[in-house]
Short mmCIF file of C-alpha atoms and ligand atoms in Angstrom, two decimals:
data_model
loop_
_atom_site.label_atom_id
_atom_site.label_comp_id
_atom_site.label_asym_id
_atom_site.label_seq_id
_atom_site.Cartn_x
_atom_site.Cartn_y
_atom_site.Cartn_z
CA MET A 35 90.05 70.65 79.51
CA ILE A 36 90.77 74.17 80.66
CA THR A 37 88.21 76.90 80.57
CA LEU A 38 88.58 80.52 81.45
CA SER A 39 85.48 82.59 81.60
CA ASN A 40 85.15 86.31 81.83
CA ILE A 41 88.62 86.95 83.28
CA HIS A 42 89.18 90.55 84.28
CA LYS A 43 92.31 92.03 85.78
CA SER A 44 93.32 95.59 86.55
CA PHE A 45 96.52 97.00 87.95
CA GLY A 46 95.31 100.13 89.66
CA ARG A 47 93.45 102.01 86.95
CA ASN A 48 95.04 100.04 84.17
CA HIS A 49 92.39 97.58 82.98
CA VAL A 50 94.63 94.90 81.49
CA LEU A 51 92.31 91.93 80.92
CA LYS A 52 88.80 92.82 79.86
CA GLY A 53 86.74 89.68 79.96
CA ILE A 54 88.75 86.80 78.49
CA ASP A 55 86.91 83.57 77.59
CA LEU A 56 88.93 80.59 76.42
CA THR A 57 88.52 76.86 76.12
CA ILE A 58 91.58 74.69 75.69
CA ARG A 59 91.07 71.01 74.96
CA ASP A 60 93.37 68.29 76.26
CA GLY A 61 96.48 67.80 74.19
CA GLU A 62 96.23 71.13 72.47
CA ALA A 63 99.16 73.39 71.73
CA PHE A 64 97.39 76.64 72.32
CA VAL A 65 99.28 79.73 71.25
CA ILE A 66 98.61 83.27 72.39
CA ILE A 67 99.95 86.11 70.28
CA GLY A 68 99.60 89.86 70.62
CA ALA A 69 101.49 93.10 70.86
CA SER A 70 103.66 94.03 73.82
CA GLY A 71 101.52 95.15 76.75
CA SER A 72 98.38 93.51 75.43
CA GLY A 73 98.07 91.33 78.55
CA LYS A 74 99.45 87.94 77.44
CA THR A 75 101.72 87.44 80.44
CA THR A 76 99.05 88.66 82.81
CA LEU A 77 96.61 86.14 81.36
CA LEU A 78 99.04 83.23 81.79
CA ARG A 79 99.85 84.31 85.34
CA ALA A 80 96.18 84.61 86.16
CA ILE A 81 95.71 80.95 85.25
CA ASN A 82 98.08 79.71 87.98
CA PHE A 83 97.31 82.54 90.38
CA LEU A 84 100.73 84.16 90.26
CA GLU A 85 98.45 87.09 89.54
CA ARG A 86 94.99 86.98 91.04
CA ALA A 87 92.35 88.05 88.55
CA ASP A 88 89.65 90.39 89.83
CA GLN A 89 86.78 88.51 88.28
CA GLY A 90 86.04 85.32 86.39
CA GLU A 91 86.21 81.55 86.63
CA ILE A 92 89.14 79.27 86.07
CA SER A 93 88.57 75.60 85.55
CA ILE A 94 91.23 72.98 85.03
CA GLY A 95 90.55 69.28 84.73
CA GLY A 96 87.15 69.48 86.36
CA VAL A 97 88.17 71.74 89.22
CA SER A 98 86.49 75.08 88.94
CA VAL A 99 87.39 78.07 91.07
CA SER A 100 86.39 81.67 91.26
CA ALA A 101 89.40 83.83 90.55
CA LYS A 102 88.43 86.35 93.14
CA ARG A 103 87.31 84.05 95.92
CA ALA A 104 89.61 81.05 95.51
CA THR A 105 90.92 79.84 98.86
CA LYS A 106 94.56 79.11 99.57
CA LYS A 107 93.83 75.43 99.19
CA GLN A 108 92.13 75.91 95.83
CA VAL A 109 95.00 78.05 94.61
CA LEU A 110 97.44 75.32 95.61
CA ASP A 111 95.26 72.76 93.87
CA ILE A 112 95.25 74.77 90.63
CA ARG A 113 98.99 75.30 90.84
CA ARG A 114 99.54 71.59 91.30
CA ARG A 115 97.63 70.93 88.09
CA THR A 116 99.77 73.38 86.14
CA ALA A 117 103.41 74.13 85.59
CA MET A 118 105.08 77.16 84.12
CA VAL A 119 108.11 77.87 82.00
CA PHE A 120 109.32 81.44 82.40
CA GLN A 121 111.06 83.81 80.08
CA ASN A 122 114.04 84.01 82.46
CA TYR A 123 114.10 80.26 83.28
CA ASN A 124 113.95 80.93 87.04
CA LEU A 125 115.81 77.80 88.00
CA PHE A 126 116.57 77.31 91.68
CA ARG A 127 120.11 78.57 91.79
CA ASN A 128 121.02 76.65 94.91
CA ARG A 129 120.28 73.30 93.30
CA THR A 130 121.89 71.27 90.57
CA ALA A 131 120.05 70.71 87.29
CA ILE A 132 118.77 67.26 88.23
CA ARG A 133 117.73 68.51 91.67
CA ASN A 134 115.77 71.31 90.02
CA VAL A 135 113.85 68.68 88.11
CA ALA A 136 113.39 66.38 91.11
CA GLU A 137 112.46 69.13 93.56
CA GLY A 138 108.75 69.27 92.77
CA LEU A 139 108.47 65.49 92.81
CA VAL A 140 110.09 65.17 96.23
CA ILE A 141 108.71 68.24 97.97
CA VAL A 142 105.31 68.69 96.36
CA GLN A 143 104.34 65.22 95.19
CA LYS A 144 106.17 63.36 97.99
CA VAL A 145 107.74 60.89 95.60
CA GLY A 146 110.64 59.01 97.18
CA GLU A 147 114.10 60.47 96.68
CA LYS A 148 115.41 57.57 94.61
CA GLU A 149 112.43 57.33 92.28
CA ALA A 150 112.36 61.10 91.87
CA LEU A 151 116.00 61.20 90.86
CA GLU A 152 115.46 58.37 88.38
CA ARG A 153 112.56 60.18 86.77
CA ALA A 154 114.49 63.42 86.78
CA ALA A 155 117.40 61.72 85.04
CA GLU A 156 115.04 60.35 82.35
CA LEU A 157 113.63 63.81 81.74
CA MET A 158 117.10 65.32 81.61
CA ALA A 159 117.87 62.76 78.92
CA GLN A 160 114.70 63.71 77.07
CA VAL A 161 115.78 67.35 76.92
CA GLY A 162 119.27 66.27 75.86
CA LEU A 163 121.14 67.16 79.02
CA SER A 164 122.27 63.83 80.41
CA ASP A 165 125.77 65.20 80.71
CA LYS A 166 124.69 68.17 82.84
CA LEU A 167 122.90 66.46 85.71
CA ASP A 168 125.14 67.89 88.40
CA ALA A 169 125.70 71.32 86.90
CA TYR A 170 124.40 74.35 88.77
CA PRO A 171 122.28 76.85 86.81
CA SER A 172 125.15 79.33 86.81
CA GLN A 173 127.20 76.78 84.89
CA LEU A 174 124.62 76.36 82.13
CA SER A 175 123.86 78.39 79.01
CA GLY A 176 120.48 80.07 78.71
CA GLY A 177 119.27 77.39 76.32
CA GLN A 178 120.38 74.63 78.68
CA GLN A 179 118.74 76.36 81.64
CA GLN A 180 115.49 76.66 79.75
CA ARG A 181 115.59 72.99 78.82
CA VAL A 182 116.08 72.13 82.50
CA ALA A 183 113.10 74.38 83.28
CA ILE A 184 111.00 72.46 80.75
CA ALA A 185 112.10 69.17 82.32
CA ARG A 186 111.17 70.57 85.73
CA ALA A 187 107.70 71.37 84.42
CA LEU A 188 107.31 67.99 82.72
CA ALA A 189 108.36 66.12 85.87
CA LEU A 190 105.15 67.04 87.62
CA ARG A 191 102.97 65.59 84.85
CA PRO A 192 100.74 68.64 85.01
CA GLU A 193 97.51 68.93 83.10
CA VAL A 194 98.90 71.94 81.31
CA ILE A 195 102.24 73.68 80.95
CA LEU A 196 102.19 77.45 80.61
CA PHE A 197 105.04 78.89 78.54
CA ASP A 198 105.67 82.62 78.67
CA GLU A 199 107.95 83.62 75.81
CA PRO A 200 110.38 80.82 76.63
CA THR A 201 112.87 81.79 73.94
CA SER A 202 112.82 85.55 73.98
CA ALA A 203 115.64 85.93 76.52
CA LEU A 204 117.89 83.59 74.56
CA ASP A 205 120.75 84.37 72.22
CA PRO A 206 119.51 83.65 68.70
CA GLU A 207 121.75 80.63 68.25
CA LEU A 208 120.21 78.98 71.36
CA VAL A 209 116.58 79.43 70.34
CA GLY A 210 116.53 76.34 68.13
CA GLU A 211 117.43 73.83 70.84
CA VAL A 212 114.63 75.06 73.10
CA LEU A 213 112.05 75.12 70.32
CA GLY A 214 113.13 71.59 69.47
CA VAL A 215 112.34 70.41 72.98
CA MET A 216 109.01 72.24 72.92
CA ARG A 217 108.11 70.62 69.64
CA GLU A 218 108.77 67.30 71.34
CA VAL A 219 106.51 68.29 74.26
CA ALA A 220 103.74 69.15 71.80
CA ARG A 221 104.21 65.83 70.01
CA MET A 222 103.86 63.98 73.32
CA GLY A 223 100.34 65.35 73.49
CA ILE A 224 100.92 67.43 76.61
CA THR A 225 98.54 70.35 76.81
CA MET A 226 100.42 73.60 76.45
CA ILE A 227 99.52 77.24 76.45
CA LEU A 228 102.26 79.22 74.83
CA VAL A 229 102.86 82.93 74.57
CA THR A 230 105.41 83.55 71.86
CA HIS A 231 106.65 85.92 69.21
CA GLU A 232 108.13 83.02 67.21
CA MET A 233 105.50 83.09 64.51
CA SER A 234 106.80 80.36 62.27
CA PHE A 235 107.12 78.04 65.24
CA ALA A 236 103.58 78.93 66.28
CA ARG A 237 102.33 78.17 62.80
CA ASP A 238 104.06 74.78 62.92
CA ILE A 239 102.93 73.46 66.25
CA ALA A 240 99.79 75.36 67.22
CA SER A 241 96.44 73.66 67.20
CA GLN A 242 94.77 76.97 67.97
CA ILE A 243 96.00 80.53 67.93
CA VAL A 244 94.38 83.44 69.66
CA PHE A 245 95.25 87.02 68.99
CA ILE A 246 94.86 89.30 72.00
CA ASP A 247 94.84 93.05 71.75
CA ASP A 248 94.36 95.48 74.58
CA GLY A 249 93.01 92.85 76.95
CA VAL A 250 90.41 91.31 74.68
CA ILE A 251 90.43 88.35 72.33
CA VAL A 252 90.24 89.73 68.83
CA GLU A 253 90.36 86.53 66.87
CA GLN A 254 90.90 82.83 67.34
CA GLY A 255 91.38 79.93 64.97
CA ALA A 256 93.65 77.30 63.50
CA PRO A 257 97.06 78.62 62.38
CA ILE A 258 96.09 78.65 58.74
CA GLU A 259 92.97 80.70 59.48
CA ILE A 260 94.91 83.27 61.44
CA PHE A 261 97.99 83.52 59.27
CA ARG A 262 96.28 83.31 55.89
CA ASP A 263 92.71 84.41 56.33
CA ALA A 264 92.61 86.64 59.39
CA LYS A 265 89.19 88.25 59.43
CA GLU A 266 90.01 91.19 61.66
CA GLU A 267 92.01 94.10 60.36
CA ARG A 268 93.73 94.42 63.78
CA THR A 269 95.06 90.86 63.45
CA ARG A 270 96.32 91.45 59.92
CA GLN A 271 98.01 94.66 61.00
CA PHE A 272 99.75 92.92 63.90
CA LEU A 273 100.95 90.07 61.69
CA ARG A 274 102.23 92.45 59.02
CA ARG A 275 104.17 94.31 61.66
CA ILE A 276 105.66 91.28 63.37
CA MET A 277 106.46 89.29 60.26
CA PRO A 278 106.68 91.58 57.24
CA GLU A 279 108.33 88.82 55.18
CA PHE A 280 105.18 86.79 55.60
CA THR A 281 103.16 88.98 53.30
CA TYR A 282 105.44 88.10 50.42
CA HIS A 283 104.99 84.39 50.85
CA ILE A 284 101.32 84.37 50.13
CA MET B 295 165.73 101.19 140.23
CA SER B 296 164.41 101.61 136.72
CA ILE B 297 160.70 102.13 136.26
CA ASP B 298 159.03 98.79 135.63
CA TYR B 299 156.31 99.53 133.04
CA PHE B 300 156.04 96.27 131.22
CA SER B 301 157.18 92.71 131.41
CA VAL B 302 156.33 89.86 129.10
CA GLY B 303 156.61 87.57 132.09
CA ARG B 304 153.65 89.25 133.76
CA VAL B 305 151.54 88.99 130.60
CA VAL B 306 152.08 85.24 130.78
CA GLU B 307 151.56 85.24 134.53
CA TYR B 308 148.21 87.06 134.39
CA LEU B 309 146.88 85.17 131.39
CA PRO B 310 145.50 82.08 133.21
CA ALA B 311 143.40 84.16 135.61
CA MET B 312 141.96 86.12 132.66
CA LEU B 313 141.35 83.04 130.56
CA ARG B 314 139.37 81.51 133.41
CA LYS B 315 136.85 84.31 132.78
CA LEU B 316 136.95 83.95 128.99
CA PRO B 317 133.92 81.62 129.04
CA VAL B 318 131.86 84.48 130.47
CA THR B 319 132.97 86.74 127.62
CA LEU B 320 132.20 84.09 125.02
CA ALA B 321 128.88 83.22 126.62
CA VAL B 322 127.79 86.86 126.49
CA ALA B 323 128.91 87.24 122.88
CA PHE B 324 127.31 84.07 121.56
CA SER B 325 124.12 84.06 123.58
CA SER B 326 123.42 87.69 122.76
CA THR B 327 124.01 87.00 119.06
CA ALA B 328 121.78 83.92 119.17
CA LEU B 329 119.02 85.67 121.06
CA GLY B 330 119.42 88.68 118.79
CA LEU B 331 119.03 86.43 115.77
CA VAL B 332 115.77 85.03 117.12
CA LEU B 333 114.46 88.56 117.71
CA ALA B 334 115.76 89.65 114.33
CA THR B 335 113.93 86.81 112.61
CA LEU B 336 110.65 87.95 114.11
CA ILE B 337 111.32 91.56 113.22
CA ALA B 338 112.41 90.66 109.70
CA ALA B 339 109.23 88.66 109.21
CA ALA B 340 107.21 91.70 110.26
CA LEU B 341 109.23 93.88 107.88
CA LEU B 342 108.77 91.49 104.98
CA PHE B 343 105.07 90.97 105.57
CA ARG B 344 104.65 94.69 106.11
CA VAL B 345 102.59 94.23 109.26
CA PRO B 346 100.99 97.70 109.20
CA ALA B 347 101.60 99.47 112.55
CA LEU B 348 104.48 97.25 113.60
CA TYR B 349 106.39 98.22 110.53
CA GLN B 350 106.58 101.85 111.66
CA VAL B 351 107.48 100.92 115.24
CA ILE B 352 110.30 98.69 114.07
CA LYS B 353 111.72 101.35 111.81
CA VAL B 354 111.92 103.80 114.71
CA PHE B 355 113.45 101.09 116.90
CA ILE B 356 116.06 100.32 114.29
CA SER B 357 117.13 103.92 113.96
CA PHE B 358 117.42 104.21 117.78
CA SER B 359 119.55 101.12 118.00
CA ARG B 360 121.78 102.36 115.25
CA ALA B 361 122.22 105.87 116.57
CA ILE B 362 122.78 105.33 120.29
CA PRO B 363 126.27 104.32 121.46
CA ILE B 364 126.31 100.80 122.83
CA ASN B 365 127.50 101.72 126.32
CA ILE B 366 124.65 104.21 126.67
CA GLN B 367 122.23 101.51 125.53
CA LEU B 368 123.75 99.20 128.14
CA PHE B 369 123.11 101.67 130.96
CA VAL B 370 119.63 102.47 129.73
CA TYR B 371 118.66 98.79 129.71
CA TYR B 372 120.53 98.08 132.94
CA TYR B 373 118.68 100.74 134.88
CA GLY B 374 115.56 100.82 132.75
CA LEU B 375 114.62 97.17 132.38
CA PRO B 376 114.28 96.50 136.15
CA ALA B 377 111.99 99.49 136.53
CA LEU B 378 109.99 98.33 133.54
CA LEU B 379 109.78 94.69 134.60
CA ALA B 380 109.44 95.09 138.39
CA PRO B 381 105.64 95.41 138.40
CA TYR B 382 105.36 92.03 136.64
CA LEU B 383 108.20 90.15 138.31
CA LEU B 384 107.94 91.27 141.95
CA PRO B 385 104.56 89.55 142.48
CA LEU B 386 106.25 86.33 141.28
CA GLY B 387 108.89 86.73 143.97
CA LEU B 388 111.60 87.83 141.53
CA ASN B 389 113.46 91.07 142.02
CA PRO B 390 114.94 92.21 138.71
CA SER B 391 117.22 94.75 140.47
CA ARG B 392 119.05 91.87 142.12
CA ALA B 393 119.35 89.80 138.96
CA ASN B 394 122.81 88.92 137.72
CA PRO B 395 123.90 91.87 135.55
CA ILE B 396 124.97 89.45 132.85
CA TYR B 397 121.31 89.06 131.84
CA PHE B 398 121.08 92.78 131.15
CA VAL B 399 124.22 92.72 129.09
CA VAL B 400 122.95 89.83 127.00
CA ALA B 401 119.55 91.50 126.64
CA THR B 402 121.12 94.79 125.58
CA TYR B 403 123.38 93.31 122.95
CA ALA B 404 120.66 90.99 121.74
CA ILE B 405 118.14 93.81 121.35
CA SER B 406 120.67 96.17 119.90
CA SER B 407 122.11 93.75 117.35
CA SER B 408 118.64 92.43 116.51
CA ALA B 409 117.77 95.69 114.81
CA PHE B 410 120.77 95.51 112.55
CA MET B 411 120.36 91.81 111.91
CA ALA B 412 116.68 92.27 111.08
CA VAL B 413 117.54 94.73 108.34
CA MET B 414 120.26 92.42 107.13
CA LEU B 415 117.95 89.38 107.10
CA SER B 416 115.13 91.10 105.30
CA ALA B 417 117.59 92.53 102.77
CA SER B 418 119.06 89.07 102.21
CA ILE B 419 115.63 87.58 101.71
CA SER B 420 114.56 90.32 99.32
CA GLY B 421 117.92 89.83 97.64
CA VAL B 422 116.94 86.41 96.30
CA ASP B 423 115.44 87.07 92.90
CA PRO B 424 111.63 86.90 92.97
CA GLY B 425 111.57 84.78 89.82
CA GLN B 426 112.67 81.80 91.89
CA SER B 427 109.83 82.30 94.37
CA GLU B 428 107.40 82.35 91.47
CA ALA B 429 108.94 79.21 90.05
CA ALA B 430 108.56 77.54 93.44
CA LEU B 431 104.92 78.57 93.70
CA SER B 432 104.27 77.58 90.09
CA ILE B 433 105.24 73.97 90.81
CA GLY B 434 102.82 73.96 93.72
CA MET B 435 105.05 74.59 96.71
CA THR B 436 103.48 76.19 99.74
CA GLY B 437 104.95 79.41 101.10
CA GLY B 438 106.75 77.44 103.81
CA GLN B 439 108.24 74.95 101.36
CA MET B 440 109.35 77.79 99.14
CA PHE B 441 111.12 79.44 102.05
CA ARG B 442 112.77 76.29 103.36
CA ARG B 443 113.91 74.95 100.04
CA VAL B 444 114.61 77.97 97.86
CA ILE B 445 114.66 81.37 99.53
CA GLY B 446 116.02 80.52 102.98
CA PRO B 447 119.19 78.76 101.91
CA GLN B 448 120.08 81.49 99.43
CA ALA B 449 119.30 84.28 101.87
CA PHE B 450 121.51 82.49 104.40
CA GLN B 451 124.33 82.54 101.93
CA ILE B 452 123.87 86.28 101.35
CA ALA B 453 123.62 86.99 105.08
CA LEU B 454 126.59 84.91 106.19
CA PRO B 455 129.38 87.51 105.86
CA GLU B 456 127.33 90.10 107.75
CA MET B 457 126.52 87.53 110.42
CA GLY B 458 130.25 87.14 110.99
CA ASN B 459 130.55 90.90 111.47
CA VAL B 460 127.71 90.93 113.99
CA ILE B 461 129.32 88.22 116.11
CA VAL B 462 132.64 90.05 116.07
CA THR B 463 130.92 93.31 117.05
CA ASN B 464 129.06 91.61 119.89
CA LEU B 465 132.28 89.98 121.02
CA LYS B 466 134.08 93.30 121.13
CA ASN B 467 131.15 94.95 122.90
CA THR B 468 131.45 92.40 125.72
CA SER B 469 134.48 94.42 126.81
CA LEU B 470 131.98 96.97 128.22
CA ALA B 471 130.12 94.44 130.35
CA PHE B 472 132.33 95.26 133.37
CA THR B 473 130.73 98.72 133.51
CA VAL B 474 127.60 97.16 134.96
CA GLY B 475 129.51 94.77 137.21
CA VAL B 476 129.96 91.63 135.11
CA ILE B 477 133.20 89.84 135.91
CA ASP B 478 134.25 88.65 132.49
CA MET B 479 137.74 88.63 131.07
CA VAL B 480 138.00 92.42 131.20
CA GLY B 481 136.54 92.47 134.71
CA ALA B 482 139.17 89.98 135.81
CA THR B 483 141.88 92.07 134.21
CA ARG B 484 140.76 95.17 136.08
CA ALA B 485 140.85 93.23 139.33
CA ILE B 486 144.41 92.11 138.61
CA ALA B 487 145.42 95.66 137.76
CA THR B 488 144.04 96.96 141.04
CA ARG B 489 145.72 94.23 143.05
CA THR B 490 149.15 94.32 141.38
CA HIS B 491 149.31 97.95 140.18
CA HIS B 492 150.30 96.60 136.78
CA ALA B 493 147.58 97.41 134.24
CA LEU B 494 149.35 97.25 130.89
CA GLU B 495 150.23 93.55 130.92
CA GLY B 496 146.66 92.54 131.60
CA TYR B 497 145.31 94.66 128.78
CA VAL B 498 147.97 93.47 126.38
CA GLY B 499 146.90 89.95 127.28
CA ASN B 500 143.28 90.96 126.64
CA ALA B 501 144.18 92.43 123.28
CA LEU B 502 145.91 89.20 122.29
CA VAL B 503 142.94 87.07 123.31
CA TYR B 504 140.42 89.25 121.44
CA PHE B 505 142.69 89.28 118.44
CA VAL B 506 143.05 85.50 118.35
CA ILE B 507 139.32 84.91 118.79
CA CYS B 508 138.47 87.34 116.01
CA LEU B 509 140.97 85.64 113.74
CA LEU B 510 139.41 82.28 114.51
CA LEU B 511 135.93 83.61 113.85
CA GLU B 512 137.02 85.14 110.57
CA LYS B 513 138.57 81.85 109.57
CA ALA B 514 135.44 79.93 110.53
CA PHE B 515 133.16 82.25 108.59
CA GLY B 516 135.53 82.20 105.65
CA LEU B 517 135.20 78.42 105.59
CA LEU B 518 131.41 78.56 105.88
CA GLU B 519 131.18 81.08 103.07
CA ARG B 520 133.40 78.97 100.85
CA ARG B 521 131.34 75.90 101.60
CA TYR B 522 128.08 77.57 100.74
CA ARG B 523 129.44 79.34 97.72
CA LEU B 524 130.73 76.05 96.39
CA ARG B 525 127.31 74.53 96.74
CA LYS B 526 125.90 77.27 94.60
CA GLY B 527 128.48 76.62 91.91
N1 ATP C 140 102.61 93.63 88.37
C1 ATP C 140 102.12 94.64 87.60
N2 ATP C 140 101.81 95.83 88.16
C2 ATP C 140 101.33 96.83 87.41
N3 ATP C 140 101.11 96.76 86.11
C3 ATP C 140 101.39 95.60 85.48
C4 ATP C 140 101.92 94.48 86.20
N4 ATP C 140 102.10 93.47 85.32
C5 ATP C 140 101.70 93.93 84.13
N5 ATP C 140 101.26 95.21 84.21
C6 ATP C 140 100.75 96.01 83.10
O1 ATP C 140 99.77 95.24 82.44
C7 ATP C 140 99.83 95.44 81.04
C8 ATP C 140 99.97 94.10 80.37
O2 ATP C 140 101.22 93.55 80.69
P1 ATP C 140 101.64 92.10 80.24
O3 ATP C 140 102.97 91.84 80.84
O4 ATP C 140 100.57 91.14 80.52
O5 ATP C 140 101.80 92.27 78.67
P2 ATP C 140 102.35 91.26 77.59
O6 ATP C 140 101.30 91.10 76.57
O7 ATP C 140 102.86 90.04 78.23
O8 ATP C 140 103.56 92.09 76.96
P3 ATP C 140 104.99 91.58 76.41
O9 ATP C 140 104.77 91.05 75.03
O10 ATP C 140 105.81 92.82 76.41
O11 ATP C 140 105.49 90.56 77.37
C9 ATP C 140 100.97 96.39 80.80
O12 ATP C 140 100.43 97.67 80.64
C10 ATP C 140 101.78 96.32 82.05
O13 ATP C 140 102.41 97.54 82.30
MG1 MG C 141 104.76 89.19 78.49
#
């Protein structure tokens, strides 16, 4: 289980997160939606301390740390319980695809080289890239790079994988393959927190959806509650804007 | 009798005596580059971590090293360092004024090239896209692991061509070492010129040697760059 309580974060005078409370149960596909600049990325990055929140508690799998006072060791501990998939893939460009996947196993988890490469190869197969083991990132399409990045995250068997708009840098024809892999990750029961603008995908896989606006949680619920019966006008407005076709379907 | 300006025979004749001193030239070039690189690493770390006061000091130091001609720097260190160090070394029974001048040459080129290399190193390190550092941290690497596995190797690749230039510059600057009394290849050539009254052949020989070494260095760095580029794909 992951709980965030009263997370605040400012950049200078810009108060971006204004007291976020969330509980994510194991195995959930937890989706965060909201307008650009509402603080979704900042929230994800606060969870694994790529951004240090100014206030609040973060607890993952029984380890609870104060965002403000967490020590280096605690930060490392939290990071080793999480993995992240970035909008721009961020693969290690000096390593082949399979090495990208094995890297965390060998360097962070101290798994033996041979075993790490075996597991990496299995994961590469799972994301459909068995034929690209020895390709460098520069030789892969965006969709392929993102699938390697997902394999890299899966390799660590983290308690949660954080996805920050994993398909929004992709050419439209490559979005499907990445969503397919993510659907598989959700089906495996791996806890995921996903920021996305792919509303129909969110509706399909999400167990919970939260709508964030201006650094606060406006509304939270199952997909059907959010997409069909949103209680807050702000939520309805956002959904109308982002998926105008949706209004016709109901 | 016609005036005897130049003979290929004498170039060949003088070459062995000059080449005997080539090791001194090479030692100065490589040890000053190596020492400079060590200094540069420390300076670059300070630049990257923005150590508050040091940062300003280093910036001033870098602009000095860049602006002042290398032979002036050589004299300043040659005369200045002994005065600076004497109070510490004399009590230990060491007299820096009597030290082999080669140490001052190495120190000068090391210090001088360190400024440039520091800028180059920190630029190379900042040149690796920060997304990869975040990815490294996100999978739980420590700062050290991130540097060793992800940032360092790629920064090395970016820095490599400039490193080649620094070595070549330091190599060429060794030709000024004779001005403070180091007998390197150029020093030997001057001695030959004084003894035989034939200067041109010696310097032509020098030119050839420098030219060949630079070619070899270029070739070596070309190979290194290819090797590391290939690994990137
Ligand atoms: N490193 C930073 N320094 C300063 N301001 C930042 C930084 N990161 C984010 N911000 C600001 O915080 C606010 C929230 O940004 P954030 O990236 O979290 O939004 P978002 O919801 O992810 O938006 P998008 O949908 O466009 O990705 C914005 O006003 C942004 O300018
Ligand atoms: Mg964002």
